[in-house]
PDB file of C-alpha atoms and ligand atoms in Angstrom:
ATOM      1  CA  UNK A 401       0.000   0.000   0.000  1.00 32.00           C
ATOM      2  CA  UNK A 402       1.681   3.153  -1.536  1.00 36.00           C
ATOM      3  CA  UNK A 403       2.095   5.816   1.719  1.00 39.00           C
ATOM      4  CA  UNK A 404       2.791   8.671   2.542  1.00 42.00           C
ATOM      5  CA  UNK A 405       4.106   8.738   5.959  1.00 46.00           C
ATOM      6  CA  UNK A 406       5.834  11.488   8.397  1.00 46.00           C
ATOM      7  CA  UNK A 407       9.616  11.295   8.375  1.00 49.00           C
ATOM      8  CA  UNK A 408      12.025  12.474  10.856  1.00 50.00           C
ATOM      9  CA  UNK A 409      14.296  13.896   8.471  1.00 62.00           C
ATOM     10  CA  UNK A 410      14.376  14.605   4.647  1.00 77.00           C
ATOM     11  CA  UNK A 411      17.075  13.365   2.671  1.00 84.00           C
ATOM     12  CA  UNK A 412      17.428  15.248  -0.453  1.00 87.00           C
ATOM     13  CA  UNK A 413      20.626  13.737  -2.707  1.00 88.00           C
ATOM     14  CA  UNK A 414      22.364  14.304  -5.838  1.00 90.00           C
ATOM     15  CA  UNK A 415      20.166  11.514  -6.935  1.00 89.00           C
ATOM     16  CA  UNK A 416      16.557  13.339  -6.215  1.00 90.00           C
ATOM     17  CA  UNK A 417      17.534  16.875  -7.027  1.00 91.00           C
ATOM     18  CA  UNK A 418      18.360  15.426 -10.346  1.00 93.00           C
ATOM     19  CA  UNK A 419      15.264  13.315 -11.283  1.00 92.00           C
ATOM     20  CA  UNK A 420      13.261  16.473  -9.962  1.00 94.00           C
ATOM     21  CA  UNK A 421      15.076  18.432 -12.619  1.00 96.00           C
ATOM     22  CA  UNK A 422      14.283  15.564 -15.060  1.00 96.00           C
ATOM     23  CA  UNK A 423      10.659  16.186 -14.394  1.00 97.00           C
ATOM     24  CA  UNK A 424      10.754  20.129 -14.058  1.00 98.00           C
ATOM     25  CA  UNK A 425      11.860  19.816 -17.903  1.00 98.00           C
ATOM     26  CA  UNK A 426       9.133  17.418 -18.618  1.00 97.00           C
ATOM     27  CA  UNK A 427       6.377  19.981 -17.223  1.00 98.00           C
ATOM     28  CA  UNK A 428       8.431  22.461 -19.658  1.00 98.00           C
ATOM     29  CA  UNK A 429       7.712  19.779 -22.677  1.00 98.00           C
ATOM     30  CA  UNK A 430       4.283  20.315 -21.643  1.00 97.00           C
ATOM     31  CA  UNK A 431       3.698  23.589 -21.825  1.00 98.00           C
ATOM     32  CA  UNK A 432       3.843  25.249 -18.465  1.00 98.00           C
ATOM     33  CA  UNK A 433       6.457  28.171 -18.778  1.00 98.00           C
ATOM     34  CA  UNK A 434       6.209  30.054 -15.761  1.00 98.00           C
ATOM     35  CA  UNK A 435       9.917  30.470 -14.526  1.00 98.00           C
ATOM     36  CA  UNK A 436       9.144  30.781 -11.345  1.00 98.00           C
ATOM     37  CA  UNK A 437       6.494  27.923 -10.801  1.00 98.00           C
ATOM     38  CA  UNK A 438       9.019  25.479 -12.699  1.00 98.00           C
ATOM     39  CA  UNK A 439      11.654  26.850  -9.885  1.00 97.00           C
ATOM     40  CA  UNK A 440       8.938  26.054  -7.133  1.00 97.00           C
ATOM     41  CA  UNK A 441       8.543  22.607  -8.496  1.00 97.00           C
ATOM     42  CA  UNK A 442      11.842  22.025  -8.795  1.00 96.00           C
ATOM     43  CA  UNK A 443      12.450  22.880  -4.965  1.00 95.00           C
ATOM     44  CA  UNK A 444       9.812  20.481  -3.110  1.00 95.00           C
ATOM     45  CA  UNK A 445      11.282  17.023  -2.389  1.00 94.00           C
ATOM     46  CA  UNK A 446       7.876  15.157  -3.703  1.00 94.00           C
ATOM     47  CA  UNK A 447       9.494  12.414  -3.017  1.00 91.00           C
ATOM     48  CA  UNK A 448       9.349  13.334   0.846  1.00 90.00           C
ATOM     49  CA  UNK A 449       5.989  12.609   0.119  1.00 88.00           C
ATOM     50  CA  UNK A 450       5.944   8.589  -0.697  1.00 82.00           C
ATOM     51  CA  UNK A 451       7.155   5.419   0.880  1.00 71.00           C
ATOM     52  CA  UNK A 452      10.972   4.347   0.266  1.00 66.00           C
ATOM     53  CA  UNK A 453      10.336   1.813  -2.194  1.00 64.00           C
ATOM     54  CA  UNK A 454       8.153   4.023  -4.536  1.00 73.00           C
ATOM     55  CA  UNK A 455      10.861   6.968  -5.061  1.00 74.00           C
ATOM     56  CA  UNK A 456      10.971   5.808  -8.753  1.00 76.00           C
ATOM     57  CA  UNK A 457       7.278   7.236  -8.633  1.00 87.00           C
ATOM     58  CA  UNK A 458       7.839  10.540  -7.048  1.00 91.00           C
ATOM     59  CA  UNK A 459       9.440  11.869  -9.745  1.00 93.00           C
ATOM     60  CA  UNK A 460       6.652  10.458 -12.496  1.00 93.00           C
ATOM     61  CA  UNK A 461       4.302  13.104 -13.996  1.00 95.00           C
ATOM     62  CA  UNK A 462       1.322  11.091 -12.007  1.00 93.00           C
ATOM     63  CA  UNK A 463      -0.750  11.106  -9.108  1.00 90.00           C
ATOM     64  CA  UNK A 464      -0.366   8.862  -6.976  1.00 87.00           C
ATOM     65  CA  UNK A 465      -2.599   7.145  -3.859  1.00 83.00           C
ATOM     66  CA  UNK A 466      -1.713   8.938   0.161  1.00 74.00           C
ATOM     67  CA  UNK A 467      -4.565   6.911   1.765  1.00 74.00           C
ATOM     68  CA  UNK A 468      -8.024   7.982   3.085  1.00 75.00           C
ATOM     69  CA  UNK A 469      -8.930   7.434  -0.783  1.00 77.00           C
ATOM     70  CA  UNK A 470      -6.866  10.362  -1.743  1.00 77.00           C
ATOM     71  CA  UNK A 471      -4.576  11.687  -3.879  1.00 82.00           C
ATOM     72  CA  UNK A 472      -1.206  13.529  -4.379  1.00 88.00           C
ATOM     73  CA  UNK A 473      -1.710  15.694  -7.622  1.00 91.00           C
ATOM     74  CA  UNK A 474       0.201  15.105 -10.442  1.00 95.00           C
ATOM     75  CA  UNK A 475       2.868  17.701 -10.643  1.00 97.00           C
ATOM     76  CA  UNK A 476       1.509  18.675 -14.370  1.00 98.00           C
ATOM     77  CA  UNK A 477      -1.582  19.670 -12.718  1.00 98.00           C
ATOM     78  CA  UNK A 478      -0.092  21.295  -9.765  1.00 98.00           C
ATOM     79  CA  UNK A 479       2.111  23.665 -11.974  1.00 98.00           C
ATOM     80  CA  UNK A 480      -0.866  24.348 -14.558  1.00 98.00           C
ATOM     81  CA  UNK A 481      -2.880  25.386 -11.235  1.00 98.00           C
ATOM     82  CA  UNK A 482       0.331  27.278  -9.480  1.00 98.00           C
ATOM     83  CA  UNK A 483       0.333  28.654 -13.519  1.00 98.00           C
ATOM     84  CA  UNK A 484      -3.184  30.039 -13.882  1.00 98.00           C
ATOM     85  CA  UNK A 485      -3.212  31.528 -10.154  1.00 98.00           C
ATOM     86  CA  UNK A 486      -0.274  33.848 -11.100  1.00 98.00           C
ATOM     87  CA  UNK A 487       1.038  34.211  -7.660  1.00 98.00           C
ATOM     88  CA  UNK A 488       3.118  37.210  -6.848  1.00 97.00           C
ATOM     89  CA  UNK A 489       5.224  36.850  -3.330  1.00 96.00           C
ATOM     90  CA  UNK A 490       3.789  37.920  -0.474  1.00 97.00           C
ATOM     91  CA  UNK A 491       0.336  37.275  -1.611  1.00 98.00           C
ATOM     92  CA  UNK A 492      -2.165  35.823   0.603  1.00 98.00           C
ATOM     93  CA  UNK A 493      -3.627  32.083  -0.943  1.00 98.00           C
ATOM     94  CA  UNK A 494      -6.669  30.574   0.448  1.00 98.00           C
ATOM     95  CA  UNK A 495      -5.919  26.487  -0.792  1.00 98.00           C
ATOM     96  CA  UNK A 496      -9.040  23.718  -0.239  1.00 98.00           C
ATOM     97  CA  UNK A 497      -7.923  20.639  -0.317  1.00 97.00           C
ATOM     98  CA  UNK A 498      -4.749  20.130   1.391  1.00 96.00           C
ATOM     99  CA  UNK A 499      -4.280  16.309   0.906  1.00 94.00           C
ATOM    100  CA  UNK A 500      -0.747  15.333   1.107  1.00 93.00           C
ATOM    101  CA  UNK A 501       0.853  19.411   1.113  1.00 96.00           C
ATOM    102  CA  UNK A 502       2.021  18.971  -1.454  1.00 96.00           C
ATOM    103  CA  UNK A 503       0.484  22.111  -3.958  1.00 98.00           C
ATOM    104  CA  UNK A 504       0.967  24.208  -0.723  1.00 98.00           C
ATOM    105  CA  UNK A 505       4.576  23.416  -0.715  1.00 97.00           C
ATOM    106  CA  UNK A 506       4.554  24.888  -4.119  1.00 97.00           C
ATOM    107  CA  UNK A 507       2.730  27.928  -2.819  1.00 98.00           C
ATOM    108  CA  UNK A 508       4.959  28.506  -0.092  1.00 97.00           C
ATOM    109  CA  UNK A 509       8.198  28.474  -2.133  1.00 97.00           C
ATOM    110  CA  UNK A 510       6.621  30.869  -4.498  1.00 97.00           C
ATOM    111  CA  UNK A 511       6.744  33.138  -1.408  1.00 97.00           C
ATOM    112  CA  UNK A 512       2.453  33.185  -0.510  1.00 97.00           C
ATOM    113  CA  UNK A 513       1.229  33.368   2.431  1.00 97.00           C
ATOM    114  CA  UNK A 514      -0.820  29.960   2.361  1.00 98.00           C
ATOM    115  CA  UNK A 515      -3.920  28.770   4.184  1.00 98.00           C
ATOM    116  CA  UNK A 516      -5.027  25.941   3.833  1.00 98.00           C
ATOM    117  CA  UNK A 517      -7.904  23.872   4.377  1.00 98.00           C
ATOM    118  CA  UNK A 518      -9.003  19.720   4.628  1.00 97.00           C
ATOM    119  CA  UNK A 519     -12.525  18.446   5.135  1.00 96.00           C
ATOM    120  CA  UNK A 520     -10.860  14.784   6.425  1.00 95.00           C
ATOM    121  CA  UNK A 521      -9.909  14.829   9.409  1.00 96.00           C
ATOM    122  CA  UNK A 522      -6.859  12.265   9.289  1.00 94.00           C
ATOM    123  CA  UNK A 523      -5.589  13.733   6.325  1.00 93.00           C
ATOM    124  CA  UNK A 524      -5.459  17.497   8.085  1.00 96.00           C
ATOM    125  CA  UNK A 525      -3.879  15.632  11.191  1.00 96.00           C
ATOM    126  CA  UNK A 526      -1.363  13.724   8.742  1.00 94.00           C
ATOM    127  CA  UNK A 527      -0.157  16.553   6.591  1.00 95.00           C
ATOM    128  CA  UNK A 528       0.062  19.552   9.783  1.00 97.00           C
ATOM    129  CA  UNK A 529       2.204  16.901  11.461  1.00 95.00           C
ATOM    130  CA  UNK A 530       3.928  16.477   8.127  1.00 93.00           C
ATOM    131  CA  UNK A 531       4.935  19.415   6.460  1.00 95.00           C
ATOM    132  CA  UNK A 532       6.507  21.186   9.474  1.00 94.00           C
ATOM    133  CA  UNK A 533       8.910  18.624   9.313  1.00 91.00           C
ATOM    134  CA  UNK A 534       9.873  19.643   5.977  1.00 91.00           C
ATOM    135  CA  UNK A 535      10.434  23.259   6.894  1.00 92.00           C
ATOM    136  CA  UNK A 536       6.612  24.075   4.901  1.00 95.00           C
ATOM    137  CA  UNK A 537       4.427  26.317   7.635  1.00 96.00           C
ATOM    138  CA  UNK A 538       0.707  26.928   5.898  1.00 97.00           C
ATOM    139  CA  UNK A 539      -2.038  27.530   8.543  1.00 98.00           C
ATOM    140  CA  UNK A 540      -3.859  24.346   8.572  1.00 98.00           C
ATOM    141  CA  UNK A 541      -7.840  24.349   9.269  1.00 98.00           C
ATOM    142  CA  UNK A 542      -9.977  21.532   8.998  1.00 98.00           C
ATOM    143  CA  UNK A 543     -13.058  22.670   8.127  1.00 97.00           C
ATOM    144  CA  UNK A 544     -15.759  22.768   4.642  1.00 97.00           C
ATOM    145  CA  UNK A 545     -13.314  24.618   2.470  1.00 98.00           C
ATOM    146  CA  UNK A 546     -16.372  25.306   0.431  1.00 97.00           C
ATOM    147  CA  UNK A 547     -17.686  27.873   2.406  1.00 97.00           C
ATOM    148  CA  UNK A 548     -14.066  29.215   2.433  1.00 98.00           C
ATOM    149  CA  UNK A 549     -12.057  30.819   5.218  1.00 98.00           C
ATOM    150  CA  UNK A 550     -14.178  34.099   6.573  1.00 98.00           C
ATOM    151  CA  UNK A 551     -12.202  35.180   9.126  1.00 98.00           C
ATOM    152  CA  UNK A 552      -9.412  35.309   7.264  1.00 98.00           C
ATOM    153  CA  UNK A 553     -10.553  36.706   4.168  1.00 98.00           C
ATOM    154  CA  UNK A 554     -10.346  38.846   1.732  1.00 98.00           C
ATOM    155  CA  UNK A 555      -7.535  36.270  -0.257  1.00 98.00           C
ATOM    156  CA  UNK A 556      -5.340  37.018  -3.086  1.00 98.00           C
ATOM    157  CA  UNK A 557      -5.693  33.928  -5.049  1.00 98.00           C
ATOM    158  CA  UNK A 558      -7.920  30.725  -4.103  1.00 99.00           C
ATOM    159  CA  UNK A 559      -7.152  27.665  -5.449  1.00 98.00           C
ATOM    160  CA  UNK A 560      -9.059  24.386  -5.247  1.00 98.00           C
ATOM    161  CA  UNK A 561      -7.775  21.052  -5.562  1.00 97.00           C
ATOM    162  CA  UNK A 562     -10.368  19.108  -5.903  1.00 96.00           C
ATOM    163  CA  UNK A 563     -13.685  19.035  -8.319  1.00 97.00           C
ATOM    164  CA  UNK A 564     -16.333  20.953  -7.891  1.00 98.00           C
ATOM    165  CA  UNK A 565     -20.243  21.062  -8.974  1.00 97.00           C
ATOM    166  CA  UNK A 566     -20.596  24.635  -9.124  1.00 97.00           C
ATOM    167  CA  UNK A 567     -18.320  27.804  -8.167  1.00 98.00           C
ATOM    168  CA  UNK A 568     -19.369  28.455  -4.884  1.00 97.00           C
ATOM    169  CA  UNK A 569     -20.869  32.252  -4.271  1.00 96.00           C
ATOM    170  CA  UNK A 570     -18.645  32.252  -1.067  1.00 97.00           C
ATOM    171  CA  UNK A 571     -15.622  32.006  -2.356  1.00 98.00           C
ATOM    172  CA  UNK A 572     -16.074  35.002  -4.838  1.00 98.00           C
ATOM    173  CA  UNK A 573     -17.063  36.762  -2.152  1.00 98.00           C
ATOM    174  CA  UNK A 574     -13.662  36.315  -0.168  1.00 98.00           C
ATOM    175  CA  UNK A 575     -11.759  37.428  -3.246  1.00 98.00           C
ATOM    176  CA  UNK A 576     -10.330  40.760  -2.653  1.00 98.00           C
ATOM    177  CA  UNK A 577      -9.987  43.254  -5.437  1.00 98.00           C
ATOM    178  CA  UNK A 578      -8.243  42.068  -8.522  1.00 98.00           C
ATOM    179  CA  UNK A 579      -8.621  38.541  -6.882  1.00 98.00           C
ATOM    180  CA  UNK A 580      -8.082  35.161  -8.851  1.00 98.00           C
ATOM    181  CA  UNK A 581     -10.214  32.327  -8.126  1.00 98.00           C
ATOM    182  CA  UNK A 582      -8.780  28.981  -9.949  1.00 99.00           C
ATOM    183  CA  UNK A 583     -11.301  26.066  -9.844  1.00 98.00           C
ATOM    184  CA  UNK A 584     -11.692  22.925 -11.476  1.00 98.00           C
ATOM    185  CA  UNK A 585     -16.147  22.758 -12.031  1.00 98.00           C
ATOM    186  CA  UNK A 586     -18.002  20.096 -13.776  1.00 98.00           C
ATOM    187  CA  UNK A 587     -18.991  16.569 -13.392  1.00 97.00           C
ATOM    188  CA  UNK A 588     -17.628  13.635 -10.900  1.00 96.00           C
ATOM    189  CA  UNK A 589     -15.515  12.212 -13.680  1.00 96.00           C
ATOM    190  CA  UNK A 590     -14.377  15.452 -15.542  1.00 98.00           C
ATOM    191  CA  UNK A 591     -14.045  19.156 -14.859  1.00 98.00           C
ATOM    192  CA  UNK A 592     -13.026  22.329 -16.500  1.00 98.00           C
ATOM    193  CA  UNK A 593     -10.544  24.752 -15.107  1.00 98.00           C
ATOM    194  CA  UNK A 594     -11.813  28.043 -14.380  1.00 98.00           C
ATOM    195  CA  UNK A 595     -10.115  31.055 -13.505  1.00 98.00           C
ATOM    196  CA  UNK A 596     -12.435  34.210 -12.529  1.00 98.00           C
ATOM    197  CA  UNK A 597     -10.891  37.754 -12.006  1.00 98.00           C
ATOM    198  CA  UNK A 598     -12.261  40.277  -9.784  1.00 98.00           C
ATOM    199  CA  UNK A 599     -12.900  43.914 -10.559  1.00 98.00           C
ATOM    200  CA  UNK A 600     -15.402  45.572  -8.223  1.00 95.00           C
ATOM    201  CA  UNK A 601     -18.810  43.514  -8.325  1.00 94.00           C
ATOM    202  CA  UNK A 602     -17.373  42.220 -11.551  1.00 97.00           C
ATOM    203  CA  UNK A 603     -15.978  38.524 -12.114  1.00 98.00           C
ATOM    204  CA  UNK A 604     -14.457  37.798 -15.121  1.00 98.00           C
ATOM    205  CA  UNK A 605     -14.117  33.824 -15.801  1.00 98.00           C
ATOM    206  CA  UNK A 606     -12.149  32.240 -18.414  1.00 98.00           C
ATOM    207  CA  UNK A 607     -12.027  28.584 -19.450  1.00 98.00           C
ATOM    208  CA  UNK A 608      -8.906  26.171 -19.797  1.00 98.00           C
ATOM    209  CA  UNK A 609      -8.677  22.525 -20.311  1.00 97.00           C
ATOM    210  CA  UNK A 610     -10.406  19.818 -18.950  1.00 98.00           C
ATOM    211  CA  UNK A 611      -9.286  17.519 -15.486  1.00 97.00           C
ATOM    212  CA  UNK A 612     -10.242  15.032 -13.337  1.00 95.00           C
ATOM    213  CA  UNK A 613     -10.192  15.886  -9.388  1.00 94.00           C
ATOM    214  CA  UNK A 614     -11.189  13.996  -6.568  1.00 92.00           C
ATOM    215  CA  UNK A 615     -14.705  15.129  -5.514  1.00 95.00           C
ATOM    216  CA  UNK A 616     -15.594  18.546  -3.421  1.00 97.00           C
ATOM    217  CA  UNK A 617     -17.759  17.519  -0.815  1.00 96.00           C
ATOM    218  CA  UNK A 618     -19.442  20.042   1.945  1.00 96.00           C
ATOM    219  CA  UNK A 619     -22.045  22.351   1.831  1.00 94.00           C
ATOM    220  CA  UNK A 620     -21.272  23.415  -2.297  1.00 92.00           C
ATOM    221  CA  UNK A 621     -19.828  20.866  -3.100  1.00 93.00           C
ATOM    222  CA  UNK A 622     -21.422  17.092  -4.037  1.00 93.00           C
ATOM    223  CA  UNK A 623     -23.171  16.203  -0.679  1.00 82.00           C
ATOM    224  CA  UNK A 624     -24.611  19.851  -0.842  1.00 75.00           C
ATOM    225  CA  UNK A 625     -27.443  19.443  -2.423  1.00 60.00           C
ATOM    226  CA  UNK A 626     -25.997  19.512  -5.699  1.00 56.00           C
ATOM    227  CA  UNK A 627     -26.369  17.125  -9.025  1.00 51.00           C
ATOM    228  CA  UNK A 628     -24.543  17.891 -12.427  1.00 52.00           C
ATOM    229  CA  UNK A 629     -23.109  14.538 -12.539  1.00 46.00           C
TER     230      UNK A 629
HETATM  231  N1  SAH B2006      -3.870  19.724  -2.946  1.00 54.35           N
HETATM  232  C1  SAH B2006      -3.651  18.302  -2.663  1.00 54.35           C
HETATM  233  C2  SAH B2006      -4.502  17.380  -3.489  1.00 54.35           C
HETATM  234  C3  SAH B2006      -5.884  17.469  -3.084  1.00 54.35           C
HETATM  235  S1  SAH B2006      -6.916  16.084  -3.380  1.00 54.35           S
HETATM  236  C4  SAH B2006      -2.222  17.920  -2.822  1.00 54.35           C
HETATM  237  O1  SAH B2006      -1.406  18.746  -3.200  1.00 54.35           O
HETATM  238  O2  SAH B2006      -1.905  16.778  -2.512  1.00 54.35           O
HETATM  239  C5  SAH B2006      -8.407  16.901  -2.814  1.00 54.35           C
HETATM  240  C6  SAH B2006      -8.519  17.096  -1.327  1.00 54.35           C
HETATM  241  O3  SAH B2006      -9.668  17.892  -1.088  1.00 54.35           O
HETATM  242  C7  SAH B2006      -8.734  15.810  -0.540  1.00 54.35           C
HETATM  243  O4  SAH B2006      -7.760  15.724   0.471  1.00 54.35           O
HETATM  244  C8  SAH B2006     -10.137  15.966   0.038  1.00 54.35           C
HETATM  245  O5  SAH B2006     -10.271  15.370   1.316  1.00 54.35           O
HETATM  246  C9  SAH B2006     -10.257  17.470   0.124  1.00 54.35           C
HETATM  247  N2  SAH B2006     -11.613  18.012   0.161  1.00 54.35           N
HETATM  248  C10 SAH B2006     -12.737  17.585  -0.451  1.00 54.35           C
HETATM  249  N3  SAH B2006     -13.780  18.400  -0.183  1.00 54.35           N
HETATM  250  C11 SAH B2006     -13.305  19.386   0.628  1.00 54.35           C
HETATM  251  C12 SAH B2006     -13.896  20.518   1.246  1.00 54.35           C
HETATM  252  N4  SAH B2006     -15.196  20.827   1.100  1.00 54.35           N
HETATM  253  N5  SAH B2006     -13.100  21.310   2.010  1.00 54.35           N
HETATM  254  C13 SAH B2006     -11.792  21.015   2.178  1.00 54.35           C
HETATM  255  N6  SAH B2006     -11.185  19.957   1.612  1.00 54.35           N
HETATM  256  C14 SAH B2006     -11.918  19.147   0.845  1.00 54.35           C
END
């Protein structure tokens, strides 16, 4: 069973740096071109992230099984998110979803401020144990990330990582001016990503390619009420 468990210390050879390179360049093959996300990517030790024997998968352009049915992103879709958000240091970054860390990892090392939040309660317990370890401070909440973070809003950028039926009102709401919302919305199996701009009491969305997330749940998201599938 592939897992992702807590480690005292990180190693991070000759041997990982350069297989992380190996992939950065993929992601480049692929279109992202971003210097700065690429840089991110190439700075998290994903493979931090998996059991010993699966290293030769932490460096694959795939996501990959952490347990409580979840999922580590692939890295393409982590830097196509990081990508689309256009992050600027400093920035504040409201992230649902946390899962393994790993996209807030990216975050972090493109100099956000990141909170971020998990509706399982194992996985939040997991990952706040977890990415301290690694040097990574977000502010962890467990909580329904699709009502967003109120008390600490307005955000920057919001980013979810996982699929949703609708974008929810709330989290346009908590986008402060010239705010950028990135969400994937659609069906269970596939969703588009979205990325709506904030002027005023204008949103601007525009549409990029299609994805398949693991499921939003809470109060907008599938056990809300809602059914597009
Ligand atoms: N960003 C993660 C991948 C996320 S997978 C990474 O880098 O590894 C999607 C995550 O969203 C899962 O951990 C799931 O438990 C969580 N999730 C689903 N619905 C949620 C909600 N309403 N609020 C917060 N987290 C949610």
């Amino acid at each position: 069973m592939p897992f992702f468990t807590p480690k005292p210390m990180i190693e991070d050879t000759y041997r990982h740096r350069g297989l992380r390179q190996k992939l950065v360049e993929k992601l480049r093959q692929k279109g992202i071109s971003n210097e700065a996300v690429l840089s991110a990517l190439g700075k998290v030790p994903r493979h931090a992230f998996f059991d010993g024997a699966l290293l030769s998968h932490a460096y694959e352009d795939k996501a990959f099984p952490i347990g409580e049915g979840q999922t580590i992103s692939q890295p393409y879709t982590v830097a196509f998110q990081s990508e689309k958000l256009m992050v600027a240091s400093g920035q504040r970054i409201l992230e649902i979803g946390t899962g393994s860390g790993y996209q807030a990892c990216v975050l972090l090392e493109l100099g956000a401020v990141v909170y971020t939040i998990e509706y399982n309660e194992k996985l939040f317990e997991r990952t706040r144990n977890f990415l301290p370890e690694m040097g990574y401070h977000p502010f962890f909440v467990l909580g329904d990330g699709s009502k967003g973070l109120r008390s600490k809003a307005p955000f920057d950028r919001i980013l979810v990582t996982a699929g949703a039926p609708v974008v929810p009102t709330e989290l346009k709401d908590q986008l402060a001016e010239n705010g950028v919302l990135v969400i994937p919305v659609g069906t269970l199996d596939k969703q588009k990503m979205l990325r709506i701009t904030r002027k005023g009491s204008t949103f601007t969305t525009e549409e990029f390619d299609n994805f398949a997330f693991v499921p939003l749940l809470g109060k907008d998201g599938w056990n809300g009420g809602n059914k597009n599938s």
